[in-house]
mmCIF file of C-alpha atoms in Angstrom:
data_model
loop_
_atom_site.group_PDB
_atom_site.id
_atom_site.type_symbol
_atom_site.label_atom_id
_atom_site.label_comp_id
_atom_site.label_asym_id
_atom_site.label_seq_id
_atom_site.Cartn_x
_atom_site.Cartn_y
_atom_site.Cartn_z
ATOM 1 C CA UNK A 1 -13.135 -8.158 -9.609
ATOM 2 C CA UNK A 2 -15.800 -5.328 -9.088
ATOM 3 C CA UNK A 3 -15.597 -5.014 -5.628
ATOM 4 C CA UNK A 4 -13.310 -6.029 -2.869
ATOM 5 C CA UNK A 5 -10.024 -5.224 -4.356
ATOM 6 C CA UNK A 6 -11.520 -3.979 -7.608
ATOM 7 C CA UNK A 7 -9.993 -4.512 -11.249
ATOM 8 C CA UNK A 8 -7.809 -7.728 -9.782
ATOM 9 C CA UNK A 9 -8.067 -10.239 -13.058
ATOM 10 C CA UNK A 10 -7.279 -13.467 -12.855
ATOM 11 C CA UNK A 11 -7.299 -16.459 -15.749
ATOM 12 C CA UNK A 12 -9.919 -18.893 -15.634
ATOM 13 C CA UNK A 13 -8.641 -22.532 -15.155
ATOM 14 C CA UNK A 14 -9.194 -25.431 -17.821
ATOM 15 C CA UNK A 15 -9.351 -27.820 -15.338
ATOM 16 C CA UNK A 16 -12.913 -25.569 -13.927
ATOM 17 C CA UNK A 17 -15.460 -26.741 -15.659
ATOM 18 C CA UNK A 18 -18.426 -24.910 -13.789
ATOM 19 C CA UNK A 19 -18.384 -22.232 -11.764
ATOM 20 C CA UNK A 20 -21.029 -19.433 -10.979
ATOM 21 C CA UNK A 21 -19.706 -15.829 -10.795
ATOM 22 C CA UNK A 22 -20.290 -13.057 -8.432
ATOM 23 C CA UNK A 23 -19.318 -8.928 -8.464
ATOM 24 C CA UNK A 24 -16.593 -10.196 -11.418
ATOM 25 C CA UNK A 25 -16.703 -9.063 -14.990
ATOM 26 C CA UNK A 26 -16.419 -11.900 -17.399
ATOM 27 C CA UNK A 27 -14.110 -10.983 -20.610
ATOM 28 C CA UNK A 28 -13.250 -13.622 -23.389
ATOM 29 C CA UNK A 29 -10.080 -12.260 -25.653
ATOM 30 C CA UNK A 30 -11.010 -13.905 -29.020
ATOM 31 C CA UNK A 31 -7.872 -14.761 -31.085
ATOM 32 C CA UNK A 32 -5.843 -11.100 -30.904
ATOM 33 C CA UNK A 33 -5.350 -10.527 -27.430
ATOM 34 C CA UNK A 34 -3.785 -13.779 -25.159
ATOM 35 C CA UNK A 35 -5.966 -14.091 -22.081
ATOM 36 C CA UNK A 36 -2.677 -14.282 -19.647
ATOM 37 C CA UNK A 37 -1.522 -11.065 -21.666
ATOM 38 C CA UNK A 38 -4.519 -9.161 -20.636
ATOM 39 C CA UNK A 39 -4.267 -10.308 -16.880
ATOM 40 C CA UNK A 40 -0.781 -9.175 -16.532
ATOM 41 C CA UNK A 41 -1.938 -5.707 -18.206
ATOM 42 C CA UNK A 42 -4.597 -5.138 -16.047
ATOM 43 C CA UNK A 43 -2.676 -5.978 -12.685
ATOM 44 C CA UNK A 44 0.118 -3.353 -13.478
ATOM 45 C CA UNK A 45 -0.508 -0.954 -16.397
ATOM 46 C CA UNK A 46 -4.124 -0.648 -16.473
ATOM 47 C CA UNK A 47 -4.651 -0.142 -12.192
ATOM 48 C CA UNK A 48 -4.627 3.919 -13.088
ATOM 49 C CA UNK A 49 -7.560 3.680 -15.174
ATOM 50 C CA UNK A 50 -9.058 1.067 -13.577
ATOM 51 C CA UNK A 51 -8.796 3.774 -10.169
ATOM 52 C CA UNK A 52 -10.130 6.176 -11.968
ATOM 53 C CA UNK A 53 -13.154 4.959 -12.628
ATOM 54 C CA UNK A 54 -14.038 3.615 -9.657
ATOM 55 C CA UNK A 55 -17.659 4.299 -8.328
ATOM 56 C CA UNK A 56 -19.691 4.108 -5.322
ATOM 57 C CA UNK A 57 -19.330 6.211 -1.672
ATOM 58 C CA UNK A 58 -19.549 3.451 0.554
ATOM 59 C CA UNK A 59 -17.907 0.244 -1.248
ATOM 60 C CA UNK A 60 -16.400 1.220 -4.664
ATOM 61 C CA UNK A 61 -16.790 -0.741 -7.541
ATOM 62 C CA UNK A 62 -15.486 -0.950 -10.891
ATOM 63 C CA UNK A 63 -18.382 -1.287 -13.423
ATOM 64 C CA UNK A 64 -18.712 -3.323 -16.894
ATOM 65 C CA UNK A 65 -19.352 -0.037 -18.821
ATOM 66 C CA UNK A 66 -16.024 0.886 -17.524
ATOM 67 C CA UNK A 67 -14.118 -2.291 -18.243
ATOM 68 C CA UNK A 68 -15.493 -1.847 -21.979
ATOM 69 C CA UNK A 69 -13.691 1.190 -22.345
ATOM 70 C CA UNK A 70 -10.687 0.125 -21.041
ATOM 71 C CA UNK A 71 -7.972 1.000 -23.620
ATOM 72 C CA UNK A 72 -5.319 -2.242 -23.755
ATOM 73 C CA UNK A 73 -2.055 -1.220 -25.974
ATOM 74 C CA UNK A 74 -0.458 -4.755 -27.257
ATOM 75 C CA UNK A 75 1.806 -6.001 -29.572
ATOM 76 C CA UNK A 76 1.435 -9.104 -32.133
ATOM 77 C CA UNK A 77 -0.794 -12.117 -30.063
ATOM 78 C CA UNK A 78 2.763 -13.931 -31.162
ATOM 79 C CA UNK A 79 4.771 -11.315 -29.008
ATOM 80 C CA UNK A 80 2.311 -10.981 -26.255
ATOM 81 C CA UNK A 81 3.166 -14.925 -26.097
ATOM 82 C CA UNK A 82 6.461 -14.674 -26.025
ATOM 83 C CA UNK A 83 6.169 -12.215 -22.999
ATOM 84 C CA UNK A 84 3.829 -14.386 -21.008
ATOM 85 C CA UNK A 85 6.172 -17.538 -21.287
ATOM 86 C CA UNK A 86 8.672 -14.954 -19.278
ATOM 87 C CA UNK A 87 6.379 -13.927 -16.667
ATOM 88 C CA UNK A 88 4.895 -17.364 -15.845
ATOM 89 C CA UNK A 89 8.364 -18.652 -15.754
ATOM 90 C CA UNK A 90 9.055 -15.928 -13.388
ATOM 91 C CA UNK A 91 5.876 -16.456 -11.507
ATOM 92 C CA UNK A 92 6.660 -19.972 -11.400
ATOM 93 C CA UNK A 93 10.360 -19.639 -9.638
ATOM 94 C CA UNK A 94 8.302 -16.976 -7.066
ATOM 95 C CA UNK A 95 5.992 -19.943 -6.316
ATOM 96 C CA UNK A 96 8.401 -22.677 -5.775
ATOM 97 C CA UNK A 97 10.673 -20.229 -3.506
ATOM 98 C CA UNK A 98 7.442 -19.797 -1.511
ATOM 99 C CA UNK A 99 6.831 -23.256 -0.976
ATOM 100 C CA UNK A 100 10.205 -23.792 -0.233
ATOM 101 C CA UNK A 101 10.362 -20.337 2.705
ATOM 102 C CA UNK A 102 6.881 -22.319 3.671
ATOM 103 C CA UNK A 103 8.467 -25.742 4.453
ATOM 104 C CA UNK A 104 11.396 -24.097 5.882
ATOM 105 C CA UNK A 105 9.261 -21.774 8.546
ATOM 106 C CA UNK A 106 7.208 -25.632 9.060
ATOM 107 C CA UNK A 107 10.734 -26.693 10.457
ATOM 108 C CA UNK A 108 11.411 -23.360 12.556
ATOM 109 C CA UNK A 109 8.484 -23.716 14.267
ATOM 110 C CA UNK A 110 8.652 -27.544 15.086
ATOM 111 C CA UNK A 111 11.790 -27.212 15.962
ATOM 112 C CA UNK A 112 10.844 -24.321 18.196
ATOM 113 C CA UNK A 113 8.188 -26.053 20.515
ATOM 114 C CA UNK A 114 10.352 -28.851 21.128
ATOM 115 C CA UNK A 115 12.847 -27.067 22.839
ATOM 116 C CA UNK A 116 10.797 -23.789 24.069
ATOM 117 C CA UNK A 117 7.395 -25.311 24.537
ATOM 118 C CA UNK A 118 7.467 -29.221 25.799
ATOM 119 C CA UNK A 119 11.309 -28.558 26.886
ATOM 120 C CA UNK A 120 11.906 -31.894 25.262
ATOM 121 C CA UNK A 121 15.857 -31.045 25.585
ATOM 122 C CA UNK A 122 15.330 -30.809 29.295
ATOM 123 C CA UNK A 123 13.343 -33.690 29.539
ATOM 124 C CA UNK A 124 15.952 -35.600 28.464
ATOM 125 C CA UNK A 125 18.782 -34.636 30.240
ATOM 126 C CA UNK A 126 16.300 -35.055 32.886
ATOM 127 C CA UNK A 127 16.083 -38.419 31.935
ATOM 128 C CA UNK A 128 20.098 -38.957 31.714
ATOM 129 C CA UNK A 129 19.593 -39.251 28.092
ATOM 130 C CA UNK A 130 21.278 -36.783 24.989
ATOM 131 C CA UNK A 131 18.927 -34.601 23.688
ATOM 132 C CA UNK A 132 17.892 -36.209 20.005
ATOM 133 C CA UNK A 133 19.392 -34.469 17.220
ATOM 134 C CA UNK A 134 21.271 -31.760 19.045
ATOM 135 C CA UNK A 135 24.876 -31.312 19.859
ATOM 136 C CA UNK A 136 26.808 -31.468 22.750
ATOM 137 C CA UNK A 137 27.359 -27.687 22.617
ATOM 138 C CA UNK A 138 23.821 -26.819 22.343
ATOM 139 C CA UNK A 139 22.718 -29.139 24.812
ATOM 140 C CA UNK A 140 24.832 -27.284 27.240
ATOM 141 C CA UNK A 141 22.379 -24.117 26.963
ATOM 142 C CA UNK A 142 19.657 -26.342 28.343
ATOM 143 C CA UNK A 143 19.350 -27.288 32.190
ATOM 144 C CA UNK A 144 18.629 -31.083 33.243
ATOM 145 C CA UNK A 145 16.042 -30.028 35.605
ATOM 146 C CA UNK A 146 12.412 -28.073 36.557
ATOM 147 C CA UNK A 147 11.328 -25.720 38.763
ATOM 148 C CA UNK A 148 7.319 -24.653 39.613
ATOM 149 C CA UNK A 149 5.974 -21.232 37.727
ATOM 150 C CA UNK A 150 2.962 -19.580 37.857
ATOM 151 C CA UNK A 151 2.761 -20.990 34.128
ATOM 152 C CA UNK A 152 3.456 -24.603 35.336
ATOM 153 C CA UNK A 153 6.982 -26.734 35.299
ATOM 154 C CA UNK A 154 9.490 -24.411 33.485
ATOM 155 C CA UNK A 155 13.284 -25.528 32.997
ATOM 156 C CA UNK A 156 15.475 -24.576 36.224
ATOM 157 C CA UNK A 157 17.006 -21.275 35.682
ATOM 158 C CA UNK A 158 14.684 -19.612 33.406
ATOM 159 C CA UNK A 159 12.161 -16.874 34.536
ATOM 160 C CA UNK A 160 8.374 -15.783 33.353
ATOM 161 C CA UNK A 161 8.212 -12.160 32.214
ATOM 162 C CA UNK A 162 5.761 -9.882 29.637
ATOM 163 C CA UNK A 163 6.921 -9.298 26.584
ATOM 164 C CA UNK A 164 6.288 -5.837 27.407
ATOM 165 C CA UNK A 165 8.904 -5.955 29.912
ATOM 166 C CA UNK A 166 11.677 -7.025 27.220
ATOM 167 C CA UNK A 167 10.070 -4.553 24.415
ATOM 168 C CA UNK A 168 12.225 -1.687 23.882
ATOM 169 C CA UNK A 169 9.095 -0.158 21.583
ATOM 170 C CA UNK A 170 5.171 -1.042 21.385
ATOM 171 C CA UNK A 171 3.401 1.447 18.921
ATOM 172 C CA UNK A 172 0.003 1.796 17.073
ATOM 173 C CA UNK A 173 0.545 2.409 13.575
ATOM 174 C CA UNK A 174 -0.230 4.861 10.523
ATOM 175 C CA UNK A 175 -3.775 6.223 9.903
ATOM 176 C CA UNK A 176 -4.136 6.806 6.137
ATOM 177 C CA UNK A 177 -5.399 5.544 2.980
ATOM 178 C CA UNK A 178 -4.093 2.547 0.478
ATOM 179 C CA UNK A 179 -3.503 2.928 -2.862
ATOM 180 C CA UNK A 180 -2.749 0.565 -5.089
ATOM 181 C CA UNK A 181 -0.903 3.234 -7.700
ATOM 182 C CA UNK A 182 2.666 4.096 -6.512
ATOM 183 C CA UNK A 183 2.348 7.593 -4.610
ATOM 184 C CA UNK A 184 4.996 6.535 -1.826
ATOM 185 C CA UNK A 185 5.479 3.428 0.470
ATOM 186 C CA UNK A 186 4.138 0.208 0.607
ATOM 187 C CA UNK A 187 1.144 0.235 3.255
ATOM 188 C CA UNK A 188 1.114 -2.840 5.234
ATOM 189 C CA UNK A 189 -2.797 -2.955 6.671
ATOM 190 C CA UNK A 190 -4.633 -6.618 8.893
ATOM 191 C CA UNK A 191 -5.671 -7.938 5.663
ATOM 192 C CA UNK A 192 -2.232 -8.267 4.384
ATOM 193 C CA UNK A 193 -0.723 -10.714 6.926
ATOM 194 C CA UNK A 194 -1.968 -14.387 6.429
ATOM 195 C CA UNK A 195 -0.849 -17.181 8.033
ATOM 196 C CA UNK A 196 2.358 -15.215 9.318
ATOM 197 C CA UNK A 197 3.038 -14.147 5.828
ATOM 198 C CA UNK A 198 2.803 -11.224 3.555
ATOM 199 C CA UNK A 199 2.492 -11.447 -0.929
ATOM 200 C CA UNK A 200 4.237 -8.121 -1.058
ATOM 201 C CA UNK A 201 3.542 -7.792 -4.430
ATOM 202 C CA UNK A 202 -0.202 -7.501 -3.321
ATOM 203 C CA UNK A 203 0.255 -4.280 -0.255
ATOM 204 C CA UNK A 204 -1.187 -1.016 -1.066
ATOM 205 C CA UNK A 205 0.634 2.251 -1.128
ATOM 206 C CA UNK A 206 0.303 5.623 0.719
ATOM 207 C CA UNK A 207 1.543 8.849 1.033
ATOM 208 C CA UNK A 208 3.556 9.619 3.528
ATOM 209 C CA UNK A 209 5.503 12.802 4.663
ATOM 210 C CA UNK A 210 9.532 12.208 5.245
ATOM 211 C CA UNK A 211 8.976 12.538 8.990
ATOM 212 C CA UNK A 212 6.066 10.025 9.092
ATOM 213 C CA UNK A 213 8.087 7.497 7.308
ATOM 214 C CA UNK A 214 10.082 7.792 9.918
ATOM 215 C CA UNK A 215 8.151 7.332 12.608
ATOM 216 C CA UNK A 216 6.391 3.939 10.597
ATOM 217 C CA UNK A 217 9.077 2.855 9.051
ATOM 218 C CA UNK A 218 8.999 -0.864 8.862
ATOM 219 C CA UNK A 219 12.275 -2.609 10.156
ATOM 220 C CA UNK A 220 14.056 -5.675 9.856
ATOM 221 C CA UNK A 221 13.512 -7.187 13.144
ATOM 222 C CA UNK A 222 10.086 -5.607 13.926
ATOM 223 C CA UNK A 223 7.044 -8.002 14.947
ATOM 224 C CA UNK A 224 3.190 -6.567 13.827
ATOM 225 C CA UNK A 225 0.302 -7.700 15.612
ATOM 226 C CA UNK A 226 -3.180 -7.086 14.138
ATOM 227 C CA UNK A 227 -5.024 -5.803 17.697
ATOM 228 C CA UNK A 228 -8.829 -5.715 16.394
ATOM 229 C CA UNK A 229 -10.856 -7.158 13.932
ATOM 230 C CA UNK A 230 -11.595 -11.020 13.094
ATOM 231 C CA UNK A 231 -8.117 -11.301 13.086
ATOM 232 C CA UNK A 232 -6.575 -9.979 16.051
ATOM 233 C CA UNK A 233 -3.217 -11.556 16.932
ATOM 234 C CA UNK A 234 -2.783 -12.905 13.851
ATOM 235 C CA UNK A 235 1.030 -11.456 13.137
ATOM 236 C CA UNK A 236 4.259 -11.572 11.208
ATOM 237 C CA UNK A 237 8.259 -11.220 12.302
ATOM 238 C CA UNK A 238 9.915 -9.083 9.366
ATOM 239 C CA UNK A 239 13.135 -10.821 8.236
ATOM 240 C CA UNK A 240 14.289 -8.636 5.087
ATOM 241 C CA UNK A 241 11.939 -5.036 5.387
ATOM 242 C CA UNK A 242 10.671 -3.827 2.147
ATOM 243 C CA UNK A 243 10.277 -0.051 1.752
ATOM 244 C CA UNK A 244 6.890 0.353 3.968
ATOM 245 C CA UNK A 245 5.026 1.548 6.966
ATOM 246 C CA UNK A 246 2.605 -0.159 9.291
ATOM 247 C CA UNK A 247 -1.277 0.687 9.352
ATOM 248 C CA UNK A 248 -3.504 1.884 12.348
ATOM 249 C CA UNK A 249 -4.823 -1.077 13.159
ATOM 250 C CA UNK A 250 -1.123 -2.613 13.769
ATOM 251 C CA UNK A 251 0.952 -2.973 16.549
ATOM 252 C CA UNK A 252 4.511 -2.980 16.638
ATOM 253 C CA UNK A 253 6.766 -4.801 18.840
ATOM 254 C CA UNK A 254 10.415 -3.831 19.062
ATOM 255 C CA UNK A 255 13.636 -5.808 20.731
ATOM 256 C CA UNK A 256 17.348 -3.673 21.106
ATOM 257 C CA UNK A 257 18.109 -7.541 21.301
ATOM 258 C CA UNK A 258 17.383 -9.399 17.415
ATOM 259 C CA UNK A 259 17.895 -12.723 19.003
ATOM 260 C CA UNK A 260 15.233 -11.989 21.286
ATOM 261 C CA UNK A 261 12.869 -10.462 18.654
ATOM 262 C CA UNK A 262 13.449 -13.767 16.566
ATOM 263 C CA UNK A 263 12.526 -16.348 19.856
ATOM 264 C CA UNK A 264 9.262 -13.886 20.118
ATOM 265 C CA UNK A 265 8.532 -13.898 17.016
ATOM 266 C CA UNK A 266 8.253 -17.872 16.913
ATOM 267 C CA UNK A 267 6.192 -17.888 19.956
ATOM 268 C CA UNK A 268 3.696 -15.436 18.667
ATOM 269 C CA UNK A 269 3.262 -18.459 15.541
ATOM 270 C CA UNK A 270 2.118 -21.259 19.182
ATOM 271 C CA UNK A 271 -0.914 -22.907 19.840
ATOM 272 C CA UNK A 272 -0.145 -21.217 22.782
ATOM 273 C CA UNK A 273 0.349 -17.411 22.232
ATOM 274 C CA UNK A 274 -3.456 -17.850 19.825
ATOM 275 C CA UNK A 275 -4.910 -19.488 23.029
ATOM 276 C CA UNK A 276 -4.050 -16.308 24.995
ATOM 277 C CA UNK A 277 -5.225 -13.892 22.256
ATOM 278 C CA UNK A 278 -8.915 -16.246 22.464
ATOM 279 C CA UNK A 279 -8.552 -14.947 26.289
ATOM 280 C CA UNK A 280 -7.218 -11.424 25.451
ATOM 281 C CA UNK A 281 -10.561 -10.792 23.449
ATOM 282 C CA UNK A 282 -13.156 -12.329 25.617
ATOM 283 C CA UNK A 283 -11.866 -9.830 28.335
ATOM 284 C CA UNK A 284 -11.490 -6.666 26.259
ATOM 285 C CA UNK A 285 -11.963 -6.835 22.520
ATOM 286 C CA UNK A 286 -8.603 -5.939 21.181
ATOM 287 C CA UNK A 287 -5.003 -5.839 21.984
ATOM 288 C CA UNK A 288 -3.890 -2.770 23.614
ATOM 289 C CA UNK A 289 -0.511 -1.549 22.614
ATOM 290 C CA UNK A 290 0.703 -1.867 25.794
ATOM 291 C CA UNK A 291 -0.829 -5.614 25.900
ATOM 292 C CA UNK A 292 1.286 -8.638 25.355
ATOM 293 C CA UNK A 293 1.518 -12.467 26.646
ATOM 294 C CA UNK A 294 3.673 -13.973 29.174
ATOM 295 C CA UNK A 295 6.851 -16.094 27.934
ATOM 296 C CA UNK A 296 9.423 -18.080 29.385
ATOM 297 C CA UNK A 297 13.314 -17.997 29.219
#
């Protein structure tokens, strides 16, 4: 790529027959340099240069004169073979673990509106029946009745309350710049959360002074909220932490209580919670860090 994320190289499908390009350079390898070789090279090694070339005030770009005089240091095509057999194989275990995490998170959340959105255990002890596919012990938790709310029928017992009420910690995060070369921790921006996921692999780095780290640390337990931009609410709930802070245009939600972080966290993934961010924006714009929707429990 030129622009956007610039010097990001990718291989060319067999199965893509046509295709028009735009802001990409276009290189073909000939027979001493494997074309999966060279993306692998340019995605780690080859960023520095790649950085340091880098043109243009308001949107850098990376330039074909540039990429022409981009030195590549490779063994044997044979060797540089071998190697890529090992990193696809690699890449290919990272893929089916994802799609695995992906079907698992399905389940979470299905299994999370039934009993926290349409009360489905409720409704069937309502009903005198046993809640489907639950034991007797968890059933327990769950009353056999409603009560009114100012959010409609909620399950006897349970109460309506901010999130900022719970929250031991809402904060705004980091102002500073990514880079994509190693110069401290990883720098978790908007653009890096999709779908209530983050490629890791893919965040930016920053510098960051020991008491700033600190302060932006990202922690296991920790939701982030985007609060502007085309995607505002979009968020994630951090199971294992990597070694990062949280960008400016983040919010983070902390719980003292994990178990109550987790239940947020699955709420903030509803039909409902994105329904309330539609409403949050039509009123002001953006989430303030204060801001935060109404749950049940």
């Amino acid at each position: 790529m030129r622009t956007g994320t610039p010097g990001i190289s990718a291989v060319v499908p067999e199965w893509l027959d046509d295709a028009n390009c735009a802001d990409l350079v276009v290189v073909r390898t000939g027979t001493e340099l494997d074309a999966h070789f060279l993306v692998y090279y340019l995605n780690s090694v080859a960023l520095h240069h790649i950085d340091s070339r880098l043109v243009g005030a308001v949107q850098q770009h990376f330039n074909v004169a540039s990429a022409r005089e981009l030195p590549v240091v490779h063994p044997p095509v044979a060797e540089q073979r071998r190697v890529v057999g090992v990193l696809r194989s690699l890449d290919d275990k990272i893929e089916l673990n994802r799609r695995m995490n992906q079907t698992l998170e399905s389940m979470a959340r299905a299994i999370f509106r039934s009993w926290f959105v349409d009360f489905d255990p409720v409704v069937a002890k309502a009903e005198g029946r046993q809640p489907f596919g639950m034991s007797a012990e968890v059933a327990a938790l769950f009353p056999g009745e409603f009560r009114e709310s100012e959010l409609g029928a909620i399950p006897k017992g349970w109460i309506v309350e901010s999130i900022g009420d719970r929250a031991s910690r809402i904060q705004y995060g980091y102002t500073q710049s990514g880079s994509r070369l190693p110069v401290g921790p990883k720098f978790l921006r908007i653009t890096d959360i999709q779908g209530g996921r983050v490629d890791w692999g893919t965040v930016p780095y920053c510098e960051c002074t020991p008491k700033d780290f600190e302060s932006y640390r990202i922690c296991a337990g920790d939701i982030l909220v985007a609060r502007t931009g085309a995607s505002t609410g979009e968020n994630i709930y951090i199971t294992d932490a990597p070694v990062a802070v949280f960008a400016s245009y983040l919010v983070r939600v902390q719980f003292a209580n994990r178990n109550i972080a987790r239940v947020v966290g699955q709420f903030m993934r509803t039909e409902e919670y994105f329904s309330y961010i539609e409403g949050s924006i039509a009123r002001g714009g953006y989430l303030q860090s204060g801001g935060a929707g109404q749950g049940r429990h």
